[in-house]
């Protein structure tokens, strides 16, 4: 067989070499887009089918994606190689008319499809990152019975926490391979086969199941990394005599380099990373700007920030605050206690071992989730999760200072504050993440923002255990606890001066000290069961000529029984419910269950007009809690973000109704 080298990319030459090496079980091509991975696979599998007459199976996770992607690549590849007349393409199959060998195309929508792959010499997994770990395990086990069977896979390295890296690549040791390809006894010129990198795993000692003897097995996996710069049909051939220089494609990558470095890192440079969606909770976090090599500084104490979710791990980030000039908050390490160490005592012991291993003998300041203060049933003495964590740290010989607050900061507000720090807009405060904190970096990049500005903690399900858990956000919570505690004064000032709307007077809405003790007069509860699908309730207690907003409810999903429970348990002197007629039966039933007077009002026709008319009264006479729960934070975000054209008017609507009611009765 004679092959015109001008038909191939560097990936193609490597594939020709690797697919003839029967010792190689896994041939994996990864890297940037437009690097010719998929097309080179199509070309070389067609060549190998002609050469050895063996069957191949091409798979994607979802079968519907095949016809317009990899199947079309094979059709075009046959044309460019000049072998179209040697293959017959029918639905989901390409058959060689010369030797009868076939290339089948299939989706893995049904895992049962894996069972019939043993008859194939080669299984090609296109977009491996779309497959589950269990798919990979099953394919590995089912491909058996033929000498030299191989799994060929392609993917873009979109997430460093993906199973491909954690459960395949990182499970082995790898060494670089020289950029040298020999085909048919001749060396291919290096400039024709140069890619970004080629690595093979280390040889292994394996016991022969028949003889019982230990045998050294050669490398059985190769990783071929390439970028668009290795595609002669994007940047032209080295001698400029064939291929194609695609100016638009190159310009597009250059645009990403300047404007979207994370996207450029993955899709141009072919490096592991996280692709930004535009709705990240820490939208201002930038690896190039905020991630740096850091070391423990003996001049400053160590702070631990802890989150108690057990899946995927119990999270602990390790910090130091350099106060020599302003505040430089630095994450110096992380401890992620996975199964079987994801219990409170084992997780704390892991942290203690790390600190002792550093030779640290100073005070350890512990920050974390206020909810970990609650007593738990898993301990005979009803000690809280945090009590057990701190007690275990002390048992490791550490001098621990408990800094966990009674209330958590507003998720949305603290996220906004951290983004301001990352943007350099909080004077005197800098945030640095150590480059060794791999899990933290991925978490800060990945966690998304929900419609209320809080964290969107998307759940995933472990198909083996059946357990559902929030994949991201736990280390991000430890970041919030630490930064707010370390920068308490700056956070309070930020909360007062953050973006304001028509309620702001003199640059800020007004707050009262929620920890203070007050002798209130009348207590009024105002309820709107459905404002654009949100149940909103707020209670205002009179203090002389002011009203303190002491509690709120802001919930998108709530039953009428939950509504009744919140209203009855409020402790207010009077309840006013503004609602549509459909809620009147609910009000009548509520009156039979409480001695508190319950008044009902029909929905106000012009809510925006009422908001505008009462805004001065809200600004001058109403005060808001300085310590915010998550729900209070969502309420305040709705208040801050109101404008006449916005649908987010829930808090403003209920406040305007409350203001109108108390004004008329004052």
XYZ file of C-alpha atoms in Angstrom:
666
model
C 0.000 0.000 0.000
C 1.389 3.398 -1.006
C 0.071 6.472 0.841
C 0.573 10.020 -0.366
C 1.969 11.818 2.718
C 0.419 15.079 1.529
C -2.977 13.636 2.434
C -2.175 13.366 6.149
C -1.767 15.607 9.175
C 0.728 14.909 11.979
C -2.050 13.119 13.899
C -2.478 10.831 10.894
C 1.170 9.755 10.865
C 1.073 8.967 14.596
C -2.129 6.984 14.170
C -0.613 4.953 11.317
C 2.248 4.024 13.615
C 0.131 3.330 16.715
C -2.620 1.310 15.044
C 0.021 -1.127 13.760
C 1.473 -1.605 17.248
C -0.343 -4.588 18.755
C 1.096 -3.823 22.207
C -0.913 -0.593 22.346
C -4.353 -1.138 23.790
C -5.349 2.540 24.121
C -4.669 5.287 21.582
C -6.008 8.608 22.866
C -5.967 11.855 20.896
C -6.811 15.036 22.778
C -6.171 18.740 22.578
C -7.610 21.802 20.921
C -10.329 22.064 18.348
C -9.457 22.228 14.634
C -6.399 20.053 15.264
C -7.593 17.338 12.892
C -8.165 14.630 15.516
C -11.465 13.222 14.252
C -10.635 13.574 10.557
C -7.254 11.889 11.001
C -8.958 9.008 12.802
C -11.376 8.650 9.888
C -8.553 8.637 7.345
C -6.361 6.127 9.144
C -9.179 3.733 10.056
C -10.137 3.622 6.362
C -6.495 2.872 5.477
C -6.226 0.189 8.158
C -9.503 -1.403 7.042
C -8.111 -1.745 3.524
C -4.791 -3.026 4.863
C -5.798 -5.629 7.467
C -9.442 -6.329 6.551
C -10.559 -6.024 10.196
C -13.862 -4.594 11.443
C -14.114 -1.351 13.400
C -16.874 0.188 15.530
C -17.262 3.967 15.832
C -19.282 5.180 18.826
C -20.619 8.379 20.284
C -22.522 8.643 23.529
C -25.670 9.775 21.702
C -26.424 8.013 18.422
C -28.363 10.926 16.938
C -25.129 12.963 16.760
C -23.343 10.478 14.497
C -24.792 11.172 11.051
C -23.739 14.845 10.929
C -20.372 14.422 12.645
C -18.055 11.427 12.548
C -20.026 9.529 9.862
C -19.677 12.519 7.534
C -15.953 12.735 8.396
C -15.514 9.181 7.097
C -17.312 9.980 3.828
C -15.147 13.053 3.204
C -11.990 11.197 4.276
C -12.686 8.471 1.709
C -12.978 11.147 -0.984
C -9.757 12.955 0.002
C -7.848 9.659 0.069
C -9.243 8.718 -3.321
C -10.766 5.441 -2.092
C -14.483 6.249 -2.343
C -14.960 3.467 -4.888
C -13.558 0.939 -2.402
C -16.181 1.656 0.265
C -19.950 1.545 0.234
C -21.658 3.881 2.692
C -25.121 2.884 3.890
C -26.991 3.963 7.004
C -24.724 3.570 10.069
C -22.268 1.365 8.164
C -19.306 1.695 5.808
C -18.375 -1.583 4.081
C -15.144 -2.228 2.181
C -16.028 -3.743 -1.202
C -12.446 -5.050 -1.578
C -12.246 -7.357 1.448
C -15.713 -7.241 3.053
C -14.549 -5.566 6.265
C -16.962 -3.052 7.764
C -16.968 0.067 9.892
C -20.141 0.311 11.994
C -21.432 3.499 13.629
C -23.444 3.374 16.843
C -24.548 5.438 19.797
C -24.262 4.270 23.374
C -27.736 5.452 24.342
C -28.355 1.912 25.555
C -25.496 0.391 27.609
C -26.597 -3.051 26.338
C -24.998 -2.130 23.007
C -21.588 -2.634 24.615
C -22.107 -6.395 24.841
C -21.546 -7.063 21.129
C -18.215 -5.313 20.591
C -15.899 -8.328 20.982
C -15.913 -9.044 17.236
C -14.292 -5.710 16.381
C -10.544 -5.097 16.068
C -10.902 -1.409 16.823
C -13.455 0.578 18.841
C -13.385 4.326 18.264
C -14.892 6.590 20.930
C -15.584 10.030 19.514
C -15.898 12.819 22.143
C -14.815 10.563 24.992
C -15.677 13.307 27.502
C -19.383 12.672 26.801
C -19.101 9.063 27.991
C -19.527 8.004 31.613
C -16.814 6.217 33.561
C -19.013 3.108 33.665
C -19.247 3.168 29.850
C -15.460 3.216 29.657
C -15.115 0.354 32.112
C -17.626 -1.784 30.249
C -16.037 -1.159 26.840
C -12.604 -2.089 28.217
C -13.922 -5.354 29.619
C -16.073 -6.314 26.615
C -13.369 -5.817 23.963
C -11.688 -9.212 24.107
C -10.946 -12.379 22.136
C -8.845 -10.924 19.267
C -5.145 -10.229 19.160
C -4.185 -6.556 19.057
C -7.652 -5.116 19.773
C -7.545 -1.379 20.393
C -9.629 1.472 21.795
C -9.087 4.777 19.984
C -10.552 7.878 21.625
C -10.712 11.622 20.938
C -11.753 14.506 23.217
C -11.191 18.124 24.235
C -9.845 18.489 27.818
C -12.713 20.606 29.106
C -12.552 19.791 32.824
C -9.578 18.790 34.946
C -11.945 16.994 37.345
C -13.319 14.768 34.572
C -13.012 11.011 35.053
C -10.752 10.801 31.966
C -8.035 12.590 33.899
C -8.784 11.379 37.427
C -9.577 7.737 36.686
C -7.505 7.059 33.569
C -4.634 9.449 32.953
C -3.741 10.190 36.582
C -3.826 6.490 37.478
C -0.653 5.861 35.455
C 2.870 7.201 35.062
C 3.715 8.702 31.667
C 6.901 9.558 29.797
C 7.477 11.715 26.733
C 8.117 10.063 23.388
C 10.494 11.597 20.796
C 8.814 13.186 17.772
C 9.787 10.333 15.518
C 7.474 8.153 13.435
C 8.647 5.182 11.402
C 6.247 3.728 8.820
C 7.180 0.942 6.408
C 10.759 0.983 7.644
C 11.251 4.687 6.870
C 11.317 7.683 9.206
C 8.728 10.352 8.528
C 10.406 13.796 8.534
C 9.960 15.341 11.969
C 8.284 18.504 10.653
C 5.475 16.349 9.214
C 4.694 14.477 12.415
C 5.285 17.136 15.068
C 2.358 17.547 17.500
C 2.228 19.304 20.861
C 3.189 16.207 22.846
C 3.202 12.416 22.748
C 3.375 10.378 25.961
C 3.260 6.667 26.737
C 2.561 4.991 30.042
C 5.261 3.100 31.871
C 5.788 -0.659 31.266
C 4.386 -2.923 33.990
C 5.217 -6.231 35.633
C 2.241 -8.580 35.212
C 1.818 -12.156 36.404
C 1.019 -14.612 33.628
C -2.284 -16.231 34.624
C -1.258 -19.546 32.972
C 2.376 -19.940 34.022
C 2.386 -17.908 37.225
C 5.568 -16.136 36.053
C 6.077 -12.379 36.287
C 6.438 -10.785 32.874
C 7.240 -7.243 31.867
C 4.556 -5.833 29.609
C 5.426 -2.902 27.336
C 3.560 0.402 27.299
C -0.073 -0.196 26.360
C -1.383 3.387 26.114
C -0.377 6.503 24.210
C -1.608 10.094 24.615
C -1.299 12.285 21.520
C -1.897 15.982 22.209
C -2.356 18.405 19.306
C -3.588 21.925 18.546
C -4.760 23.856 15.505
C -1.104 24.693 14.869
C -0.583 21.001 14.002
C -3.288 21.004 11.325
C -1.929 21.628 7.833
C -5.450 22.544 6.715
C -5.554 25.449 9.179
C -1.988 26.812 9.137
C -0.702 25.253 5.900
C 2.016 22.641 5.429
C 5.571 23.364 6.646
C 6.838 23.870 3.082
C 3.778 25.900 2.087
C 3.101 23.691 -0.957
C -0.075 21.968 0.227
C -2.730 22.198 2.877
C -4.578 25.467 3.471
C -4.001 28.569 5.580
C -7.372 29.480 7.125
C -7.058 33.153 8.052
C -10.538 33.341 9.584
C -9.938 30.326 11.828
C -6.570 31.630 13.026
C -8.049 35.090 13.650
C -10.845 33.526 15.690
C -8.360 31.758 17.949
C -6.448 35.020 18.355
C -9.698 36.728 19.402
C -10.206 34.075 22.104
C -6.628 34.558 23.291
C -7.327 38.223 23.931
C -10.915 38.062 25.167
C -11.576 34.590 26.592
C -8.348 33.057 27.951
C -10.100 30.072 29.575
C -11.749 29.085 26.293
C -8.454 29.663 24.459
C -6.604 27.487 26.960
C -8.848 24.487 26.207
C -9.882 24.873 22.581
C -6.727 26.461 21.168
C -3.907 25.221 23.405
C -5.553 21.891 24.202
C -4.876 22.162 27.941
C -7.104 21.060 30.792
C -9.477 23.745 31.982
C -13.050 24.864 32.548
C -15.125 26.602 29.895
C -16.866 29.742 31.084
C -20.599 30.079 30.533
C -20.991 33.754 31.389
C -23.091 32.954 34.481
C -20.293 31.996 36.883
C -20.832 32.907 40.536
C -17.240 34.174 40.683
C -17.372 35.798 37.258
C -14.266 37.892 37.946
C -12.043 34.948 38.886
C -9.200 34.638 36.384
C -6.554 31.919 36.634
C -3.894 34.008 34.956
C -4.487 36.921 37.315
C -5.433 35.362 40.647
C -3.647 31.980 40.743
C 0.010 32.177 41.748
C 2.722 30.023 43.326
C 2.475 30.570 47.084
C 4.239 29.229 50.149
C 3.429 29.118 53.852
C 4.640 32.295 55.583
C 5.701 31.684 59.191
C 5.014 35.357 60.050
C 1.242 34.838 59.869
C -1.160 32.318 61.425
C -3.130 29.715 59.486
C -6.886 29.906 59.021
C -9.053 26.908 58.106
C -12.397 27.328 56.357
C -14.602 24.246 56.449
C -17.723 22.956 54.687
C -19.372 19.810 56.042
C -20.979 18.335 52.900
C -19.657 14.789 52.634
C -19.981 14.357 48.850
C -17.926 14.571 46.792
C -15.722 15.305 49.837
C -15.585 17.256 53.091
C -13.916 20.516 52.086
C -11.268 22.456 53.958
C -9.327 25.358 52.480
C -6.214 26.676 54.250
C -5.488 30.406 54.363
C -3.168 33.099 55.593
C -3.886 36.828 55.813
C -0.860 39.044 55.212
C -1.621 42.307 57.038
C 1.794 43.902 56.543
C 0.294 46.190 53.898
C -3.478 46.165 53.602
C -4.965 42.668 53.507
C -3.604 39.979 51.233
C -5.849 36.925 51.686
C -3.971 33.880 50.383
C -5.173 30.297 49.978
C -2.091 28.196 50.655
C -3.630 24.721 50.540
C -6.691 22.502 50.569
C -7.715 19.178 52.068
C -10.563 17.356 50.330
C -11.556 14.309 52.370
C -13.088 11.805 49.967
C -14.586 8.438 50.818
C -13.634 6.665 53.090
C -12.284 9.757 54.902
C -15.415 11.892 54.518
C -16.459 11.693 58.160
C -16.025 14.582 60.540
C -13.269 13.006 62.632
C -11.309 11.506 59.736
C -11.518 14.745 57.737
C -10.280 16.788 60.693
C -7.511 14.274 61.346
C -6.337 14.647 57.735
C -6.092 18.421 58.220
C -4.289 17.931 61.520
C -1.784 15.629 59.846
C -1.098 18.225 57.131
C -0.495 21.004 59.686
C 1.693 18.791 61.851
C 3.621 17.726 58.761
C 4.344 21.402 58.117
C 5.698 21.740 61.640
C 3.048 24.381 62.383
C 2.768 25.241 66.091
C 0.794 28.506 66.067
C -2.882 29.178 66.599
C -5.322 27.690 64.082
C -8.354 29.867 63.349
C -11.377 27.873 62.168
C -14.140 29.425 60.032
C -17.130 27.758 58.435
C -20.820 27.171 57.968
C -22.952 28.406 60.881
C -25.305 25.432 60.436
C -22.526 23.088 61.629
C -23.198 24.479 65.106
C -26.470 22.537 65.374
C -26.535 19.460 67.634
C -26.475 16.145 65.789
C -27.900 12.725 66.468
C -24.752 10.895 65.323
C -22.962 11.856 68.555
C -24.009 10.415 71.919
C -23.296 13.714 73.645
C -25.267 15.677 71.023
C -22.170 17.666 70.110
C -22.357 19.618 66.893
C -20.471 18.712 63.742
C -18.160 21.684 64.242
C -17.557 20.805 67.916
C -16.360 17.347 66.854
C -14.214 18.796 64.060
C -12.500 21.276 66.399
C -12.128 18.665 69.149
C -10.367 16.332 66.683
C -8.007 19.132 65.616
C -7.171 19.770 69.273
C -6.521 16.051 69.675
C -3.833 16.470 66.996
C -2.012 18.845 69.348
C -3.235 22.051 67.671
C -4.189 25.294 69.427
C -7.598 26.005 67.859
C -9.583 29.262 67.919
C -13.269 28.893 66.974
C -14.286 31.701 64.592
C -17.494 30.157 63.190
C -20.286 32.714 63.325
C -23.912 32.308 64.349
C -25.203 33.344 60.916
C -23.880 32.848 57.420
C -23.352 35.869 55.181
C -25.772 36.367 52.303
C -24.624 34.133 49.461
C -25.391 36.687 46.760
C -23.903 39.616 48.691
C -20.707 37.807 49.651
C -20.268 36.570 46.076
C -20.627 40.097 44.781
C -18.134 41.318 47.386
C -15.542 38.712 46.360
C -15.981 39.623 42.694
C -15.295 43.246 43.644
C -12.068 42.156 45.367
C -11.069 40.106 42.314
C -11.690 43.176 40.143
C -9.406 45.229 42.397
C -12.231 47.520 43.492
C -12.013 46.958 47.273
C -9.177 49.206 48.366
C -6.383 47.524 50.255
C -7.660 43.945 49.775
C -6.101 41.328 47.481
C -7.171 37.705 46.976
C -4.626 35.097 45.832
C -5.203 31.389 45.219
C -2.222 29.051 45.405
C -1.548 27.085 42.233
C -1.483 23.838 44.232
C -5.160 24.245 45.190
C -6.407 22.319 42.144
C -9.858 21.402 43.468
C -10.484 24.933 44.683
C -9.536 26.445 41.338
C -11.899 24.127 39.475
C -14.690 24.875 41.957
C -14.254 28.648 41.720
C -14.328 28.384 37.926
C -17.266 26.005 37.752
C -19.910 27.080 40.260
C -22.750 28.945 38.576
C -25.086 31.729 39.665
C -28.850 31.234 39.973
C -31.575 33.718 39.044
C -31.385 35.322 42.495
C -27.620 35.818 42.395
C -26.928 32.951 44.807
C -25.020 29.759 43.975
C -26.644 27.298 41.606
C -25.535 23.986 43.084
C -26.420 21.481 40.393
C -26.799 17.915 41.564
C -25.244 14.897 39.871
C -25.933 11.232 40.521
C -23.370 8.526 41.076
C -24.609 5.718 38.855
C -22.871 3.094 40.968
C -24.101 4.135 44.420
C -27.268 5.933 43.334
C -26.327 8.883 45.561
C -27.109 12.409 44.390
C -24.890 15.279 45.482
C -23.914 18.821 44.594
C -20.842 18.584 42.398
C -19.555 22.134 42.869
C -19.867 24.964 45.370
C -18.517 23.502 48.613
C -14.995 24.895 48.362
C -16.557 28.096 47.049
C -18.524 28.288 50.300
C -15.300 27.985 52.291
C -13.934 30.870 50.232
C -16.958 33.006 51.139
C -16.749 32.238 54.871
C -13.050 33.023 54.984
C -13.076 36.246 52.967
C -16.078 37.730 54.785
C -14.555 36.917 58.190
C -11.126 38.243 57.204
C -12.585 41.414 55.700
C -15.534 42.033 58.042
C -15.266 45.844 58.036
C -14.818 46.013 54.266
C -17.753 43.636 53.730
C -20.049 45.718 55.937
C -19.047 48.911 54.126
C -19.582 47.200 50.777
C -23.028 46.010 51.841
C -23.987 49.581 52.640
C -22.786 51.123 49.412
C -23.476 48.404 46.803
C -25.552 49.325 43.771
C -28.648 51.270 44.740
C -31.942 52.105 43.120
C -34.847 54.473 43.727
C -34.917 53.581 47.449
C -31.408 54.889 48.061
C -31.067 58.195 49.827
C -27.659 59.777 50.358
C -26.033 56.877 48.543
C -27.363 53.934 50.586
C -30.443 52.279 52.024
C -30.363 52.282 55.811
C -29.709 49.366 58.128
C -30.119 48.688 61.833
C -27.932 46.561 64.076
C -29.650 43.168 64.081
C -27.809 42.178 67.273
C -29.301 45.101 69.220
C -32.187 44.844 71.681
C -35.231 46.998 70.903
C -38.619 47.607 72.496
C -40.945 47.450 69.538
C -44.473 48.713 69.261
C -46.900 47.341 66.670
C -45.748 44.400 64.557
C -47.187 44.240 61.036
C -46.902 41.257 58.692
C -47.496 41.911 54.992
C -47.925 38.971 52.619
C -48.190 38.620 48.837
C -48.637 34.904 47.986
C -47.791 35.237 44.291
C -45.634 37.958 42.785
C -44.483 36.605 39.415
C -44.527 33.116 40.899
C -42.758 34.047 44.171
C -44.244 33.971 47.679
C -43.073 37.126 49.486
C -43.665 38.083 53.095
C -42.054 40.694 55.314
C -42.599 41.779 58.904
C -42.054 45.348 60.063
C -41.876 46.196 63.770
C -42.427 49.799 64.877
C -39.662 51.606 66.771
C -40.793 55.179 67.479
C -41.322 56.655 63.996
C -39.255 53.981 62.215
C -40.036 50.472 61.025
C -37.486 47.652 61.276
C -37.831 44.896 58.678
C -37.143 42.074 61.117
C -37.925 39.030 58.975
C -38.767 38.096 55.418
C -39.789 35.055 53.357
C -38.875 34.861 49.677
C -39.646 31.473 48.108
C -40.427 30.274 44.627
C -41.845 26.897 45.645
C -44.146 26.774 48.656
C -47.379 25.009 49.627
C -50.383 26.719 51.201
C -49.651 24.779 54.401
C -46.126 26.233 54.479
C -47.598 29.705 53.883
C -49.967 29.238 56.803
C -47.184 27.961 59.047
C -44.960 30.988 58.286
C -47.789 33.439 58.917
C -49.021 31.818 62.141
C -45.501 31.513 63.525
C -44.541 35.135 62.809
C -45.600 36.590 66.166
C -47.039 39.683 64.457
C -49.950 41.728 65.830
C -51.736 41.898 62.484
C -51.402 40.217 59.091
C -52.302 41.832 55.787
C -52.559 39.552 52.732
C -52.663 41.142 49.275
C -53.772 38.530 46.791
C -55.997 37.462 43.913
C -59.480 36.127 44.650
C -58.228 32.573 44.190
C -56.500 32.887 47.594
C -59.619 34.071 49.470
C -60.535 30.507 50.614
C -56.986 30.180 51.972
C -57.462 33.410 53.967
C -60.811 32.238 55.374
C -59.237 28.970 56.505
C -56.269 30.826 57.999
C -58.564 32.967 60.144
C -59.917 29.825 61.810
C -56.399 28.747 62.810
C -55.045 31.935 64.452
C -56.215 34.603 66.835
C -54.117 37.185 64.978
C -56.294 39.543 62.891
C -55.911 38.614 59.211
C -56.903 41.261 56.686
C -57.216 40.680 52.959
C -56.722 43.134 50.082
C -57.169 42.604 46.360
C -54.028 42.811 44.248
C -53.106 46.420 43.505
C -53.576 47.228 39.826
C -50.571 49.544 39.336
C -47.769 48.049 41.423
C -45.045 50.114 39.721
C -46.983 53.275 40.467
C -47.352 52.296 44.118
C -43.631 51.462 44.337
C -42.729 54.916 43.006
C -45.221 56.655 45.308
C -43.967 54.920 48.480
C -40.219 54.864 47.739
C -39.485 57.984 49.821
C -41.298 56.524 52.817
C -39.363 53.247 52.496
C -36.055 55.121 52.256
C -36.731 57.470 55.151
C -38.698 55.351 57.595
C -37.728 51.729 57.020
C -34.533 50.044 58.217
C -33.160 46.686 57.094
C -31.311 43.983 59.014
C -27.507 44.283 58.953
C -27.081 40.513 59.410
C -28.653 38.696 56.476
C -29.655 35.084 56.033
C -29.674 33.635 52.516
C -33.405 34.289 52.248
C -33.045 37.858 53.526
C -30.206 38.273 51.044
C -32.408 37.181 48.121
C -35.075 39.605 49.309
C -32.545 42.453 49.401
C -31.160 41.524 45.987
C -34.666 41.789 44.580
C -35.034 45.182 46.234
C -31.698 46.466 44.937
C -32.256 45.221 41.403
C -35.716 46.707 40.896
C -36.420 48.909 37.933
C -39.715 49.612 36.231
C -38.956 47.369 33.240
C -37.710 44.460 35.334
C -39.768 41.415 36.271
C -37.839 41.223 39.552
C -40.148 43.411 41.602
C -41.115 40.956 44.351
C -39.485 42.723 47.306
C -40.420 46.191 46.071
C -44.028 45.130 45.561
C -44.487 43.822 49.104
C -42.607 46.768 50.657
C -44.743 49.276 48.774
C -47.907 47.540 50.016
C -46.561 47.508 53.565
C -45.561 51.171 53.343
C -48.997 52.143 52.041
C -50.722 50.215 54.848
C -48.679 51.651 57.764
C -48.775 55.179 56.306
C -52.561 55.205 56.305
C -52.677 54.055 59.928
C -49.971 56.275 61.346
